[in-house]
Every structure is written in C-alpha cells, then in structure tokens.
Short mmCIF file of C-alpha atoms in Angstrom, two decimals:
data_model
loop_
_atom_site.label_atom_id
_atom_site.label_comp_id
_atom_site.label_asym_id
_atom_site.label_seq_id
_atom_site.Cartn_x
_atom_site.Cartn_y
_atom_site.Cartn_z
CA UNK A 244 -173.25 -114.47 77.38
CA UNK A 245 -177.02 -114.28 78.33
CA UNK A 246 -177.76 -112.12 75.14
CA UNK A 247 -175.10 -114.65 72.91
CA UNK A 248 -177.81 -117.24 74.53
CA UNK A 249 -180.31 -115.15 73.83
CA UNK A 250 -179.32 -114.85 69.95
CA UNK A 251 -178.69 -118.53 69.62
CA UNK A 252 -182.65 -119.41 70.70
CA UNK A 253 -183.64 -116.72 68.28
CA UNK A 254 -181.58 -118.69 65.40
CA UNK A 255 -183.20 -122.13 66.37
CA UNK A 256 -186.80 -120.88 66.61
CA UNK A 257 -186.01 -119.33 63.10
CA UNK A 258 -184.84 -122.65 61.97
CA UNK A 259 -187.38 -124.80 63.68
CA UNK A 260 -189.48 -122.40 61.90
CA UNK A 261 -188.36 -122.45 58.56
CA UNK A 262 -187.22 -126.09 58.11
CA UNK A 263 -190.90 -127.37 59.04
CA UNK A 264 -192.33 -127.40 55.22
CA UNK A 265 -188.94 -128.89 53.80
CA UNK A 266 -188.58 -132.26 52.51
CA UNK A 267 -186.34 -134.98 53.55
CA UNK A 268 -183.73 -134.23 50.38
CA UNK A 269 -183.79 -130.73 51.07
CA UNK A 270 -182.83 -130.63 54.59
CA UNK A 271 -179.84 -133.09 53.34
CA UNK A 272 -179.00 -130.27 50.69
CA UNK A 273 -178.94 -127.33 53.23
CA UNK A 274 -177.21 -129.60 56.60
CA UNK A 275 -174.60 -130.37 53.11
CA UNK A 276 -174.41 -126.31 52.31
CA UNK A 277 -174.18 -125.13 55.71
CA UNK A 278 -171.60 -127.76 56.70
CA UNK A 279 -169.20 -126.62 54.16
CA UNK A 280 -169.64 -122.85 54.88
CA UNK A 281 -169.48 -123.53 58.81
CA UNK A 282 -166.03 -125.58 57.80
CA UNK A 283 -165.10 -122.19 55.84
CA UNK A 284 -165.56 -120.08 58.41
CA UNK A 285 -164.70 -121.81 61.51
CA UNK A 286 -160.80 -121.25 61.28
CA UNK A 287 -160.43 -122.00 65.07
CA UNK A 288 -162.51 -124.86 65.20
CA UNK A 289 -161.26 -126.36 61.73
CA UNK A 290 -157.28 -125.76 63.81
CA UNK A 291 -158.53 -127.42 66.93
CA UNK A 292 -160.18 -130.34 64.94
CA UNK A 293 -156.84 -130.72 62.94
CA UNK A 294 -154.74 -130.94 66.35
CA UNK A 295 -156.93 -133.57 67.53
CA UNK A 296 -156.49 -135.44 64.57
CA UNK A 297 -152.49 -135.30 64.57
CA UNK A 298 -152.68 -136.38 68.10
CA UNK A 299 -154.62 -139.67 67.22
CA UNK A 300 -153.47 -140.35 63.44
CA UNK A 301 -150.10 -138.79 63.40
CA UNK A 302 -148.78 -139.55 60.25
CA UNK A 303 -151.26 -142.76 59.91
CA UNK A 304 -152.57 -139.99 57.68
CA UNK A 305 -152.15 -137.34 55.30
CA UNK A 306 -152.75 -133.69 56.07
CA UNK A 307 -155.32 -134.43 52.78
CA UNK A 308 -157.30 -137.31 54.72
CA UNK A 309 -157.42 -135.57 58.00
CA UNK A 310 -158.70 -132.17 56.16
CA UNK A 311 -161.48 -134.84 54.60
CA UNK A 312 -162.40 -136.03 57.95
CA UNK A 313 -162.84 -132.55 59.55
CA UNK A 314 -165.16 -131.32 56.54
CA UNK A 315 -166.82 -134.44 56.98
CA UNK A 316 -167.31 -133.95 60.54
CA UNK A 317 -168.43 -130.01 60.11
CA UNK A 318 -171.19 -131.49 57.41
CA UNK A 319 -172.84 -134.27 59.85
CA UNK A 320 -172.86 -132.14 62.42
CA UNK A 321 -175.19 -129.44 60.30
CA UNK A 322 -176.82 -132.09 58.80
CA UNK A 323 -178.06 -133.73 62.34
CA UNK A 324 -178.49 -130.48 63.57
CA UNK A 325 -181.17 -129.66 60.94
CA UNK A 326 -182.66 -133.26 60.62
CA UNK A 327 -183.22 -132.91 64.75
CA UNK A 328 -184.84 -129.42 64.12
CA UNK A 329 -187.03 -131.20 61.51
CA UNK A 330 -188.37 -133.88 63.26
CA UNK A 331 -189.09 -131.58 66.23
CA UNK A 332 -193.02 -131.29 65.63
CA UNK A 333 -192.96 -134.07 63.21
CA UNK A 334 -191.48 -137.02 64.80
CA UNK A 335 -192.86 -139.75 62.06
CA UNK A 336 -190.43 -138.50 60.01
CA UNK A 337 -187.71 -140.25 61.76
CA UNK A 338 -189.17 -143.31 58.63
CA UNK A 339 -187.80 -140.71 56.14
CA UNK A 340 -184.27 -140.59 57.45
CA UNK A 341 -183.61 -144.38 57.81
CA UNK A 342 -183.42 -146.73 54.98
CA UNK A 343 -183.97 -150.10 56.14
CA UNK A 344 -183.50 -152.06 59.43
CA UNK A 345 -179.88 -150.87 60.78
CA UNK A 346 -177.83 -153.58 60.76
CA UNK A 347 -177.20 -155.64 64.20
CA UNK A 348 -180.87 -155.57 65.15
CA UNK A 349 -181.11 -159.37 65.36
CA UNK A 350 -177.81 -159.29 67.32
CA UNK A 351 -179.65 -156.60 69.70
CA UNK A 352 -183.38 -158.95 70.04
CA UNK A 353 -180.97 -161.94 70.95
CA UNK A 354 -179.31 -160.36 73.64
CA UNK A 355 -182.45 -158.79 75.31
CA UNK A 356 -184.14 -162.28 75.28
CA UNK A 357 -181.50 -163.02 77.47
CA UNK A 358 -182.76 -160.41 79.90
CA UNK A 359 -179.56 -159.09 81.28
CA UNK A 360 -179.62 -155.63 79.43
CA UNK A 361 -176.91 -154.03 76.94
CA UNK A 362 -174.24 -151.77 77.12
CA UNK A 363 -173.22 -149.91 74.04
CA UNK A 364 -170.03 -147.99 73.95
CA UNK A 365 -170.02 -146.94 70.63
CA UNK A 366 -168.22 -143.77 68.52
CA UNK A 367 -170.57 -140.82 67.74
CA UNK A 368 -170.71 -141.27 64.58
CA UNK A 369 -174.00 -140.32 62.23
CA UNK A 370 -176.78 -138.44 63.81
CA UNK A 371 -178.08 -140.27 67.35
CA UNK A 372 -180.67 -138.37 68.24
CA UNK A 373 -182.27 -139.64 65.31
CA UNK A 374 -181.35 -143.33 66.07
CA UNK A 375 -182.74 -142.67 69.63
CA UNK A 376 -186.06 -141.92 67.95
CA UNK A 377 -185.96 -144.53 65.84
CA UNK A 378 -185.23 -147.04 68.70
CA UNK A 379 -188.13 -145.64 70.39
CA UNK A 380 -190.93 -146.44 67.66
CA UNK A 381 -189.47 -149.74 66.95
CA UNK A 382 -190.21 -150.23 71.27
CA UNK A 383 -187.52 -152.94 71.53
CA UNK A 384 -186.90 -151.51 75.04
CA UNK A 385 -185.48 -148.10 77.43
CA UNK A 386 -182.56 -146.51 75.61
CA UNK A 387 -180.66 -144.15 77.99
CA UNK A 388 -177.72 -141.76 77.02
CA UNK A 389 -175.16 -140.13 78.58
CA UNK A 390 -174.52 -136.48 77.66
CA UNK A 391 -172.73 -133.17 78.85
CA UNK A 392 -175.28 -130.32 79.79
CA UNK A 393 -175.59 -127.52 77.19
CA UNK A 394 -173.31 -124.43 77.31
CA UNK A 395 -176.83 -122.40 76.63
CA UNK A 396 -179.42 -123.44 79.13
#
C-alpha cells in the first residue's frame, strides 16, 4: 500500500494545485461532477452504502429514496473534499462558502455565558471542516473534534 499512498498524495498535491485559481461556483460544479462519477463508479461502495441504509430505513423507504441519499452522500463528500483542498492556502475563503450566520448561534453565546462548556453530538452532515474554520474566525471559543486516524499517513 505504500505506493497506493504514494499515488493518493500525488492526486491531492495535483488537486491542491489545480483548484487554487477556481472560484467558489466552480469548485461547487466540479465536487457536483465528480460526486456523480465517483457514485458511477464505486459499485462496492454504492452496495455497502445501500446495506447500511436497509439496515436503518428498512422499508421506511423506497429503494428510489435510499439510491437519492447515497448519490447525495457520494456528491458532499467530493464537494467537501474539494472546498477543504481550496481553502488550504486560502483560508478567508471559508466567507465564500457560508451564507449568513448558521442558525443556533445565539443558542451557542447563551450557553457559553454560562461558562460550563458544550457538548455537541451531532450527525455529519455538510462539510465540517469548513464549519470548524468558520467557528474559528468567528473566536466564540476552542472547538475540539473527535476523528479516526487516516488509512494513508
């Protein structure tokens, strides 16, 4: 696996490389492109996500729905891949990616007058390591997360 590891650097330098002069909308466009060809081609991954999704919908949903979800899925994942890769030497472009104040921020100021820290348990759902950025600039206070090492150190 060292020269799969290797490979996969190569890819990301090429990428880091590449997506630096792109705007905002055109990083959506290609994370939307390459979501949709990574769904096409990732038969295993595309059965595995499927599996999952009988196990916690059963028949809550239709085969139609659950394909939805896993496309879905395939596209975020692209998309927050290439967003992170974008932002990588250009972190004031988090401002591009995030219309608005998120919701809940009030909710979040309250709490931390209170002085007793939070706990989030949330879903991963939308791109976090952008969030985590974001979080950062607006310097409310320490945001720590809790992650599995990468397969390729």
């Amino acid at each position: 696996t060292n020269v799969r590891h290797r490979f996969e650097y190569l890819v990301v330098l090429f990428f880091i490389f590449f997506l630096k002069n792109l705007s905002a909308k055109s990083i959506f466009r290609l994370g939307r492109l390459l979501g949709n060809l990574s769904y096409s081609l990732a038969t295993k991954r595309r059965r595995i996500a499927l599996i999952n999704l009988n196990i916690a919908f059963g028949n809550k949903k239709s085969n139609k729905e659950k394909k939805k979800i896993i496309k879905n899925s395939f596209i975020q994942v692209a998309l927050s891949t290439l967003q992170s890769l974008w932002i990588l030497k250009h972190p004031r472009r988090v401002k591009q990616l995030i219309e608005g104040d998120p919701s809940g921020i009030d909710l979040v100021k309250k709490c931390l007058l209170r002085r007793k820290g939070i706990f989030f348990l949330t879903a991963h759902y939308g791109n976090w390591e952008i969030m985590g950025i974001d979080h950062g600039y607006r310097g409310m206070c320490k945001l720590h997360s809790i992650i599995r090492r990468l397969d390729n150190p």
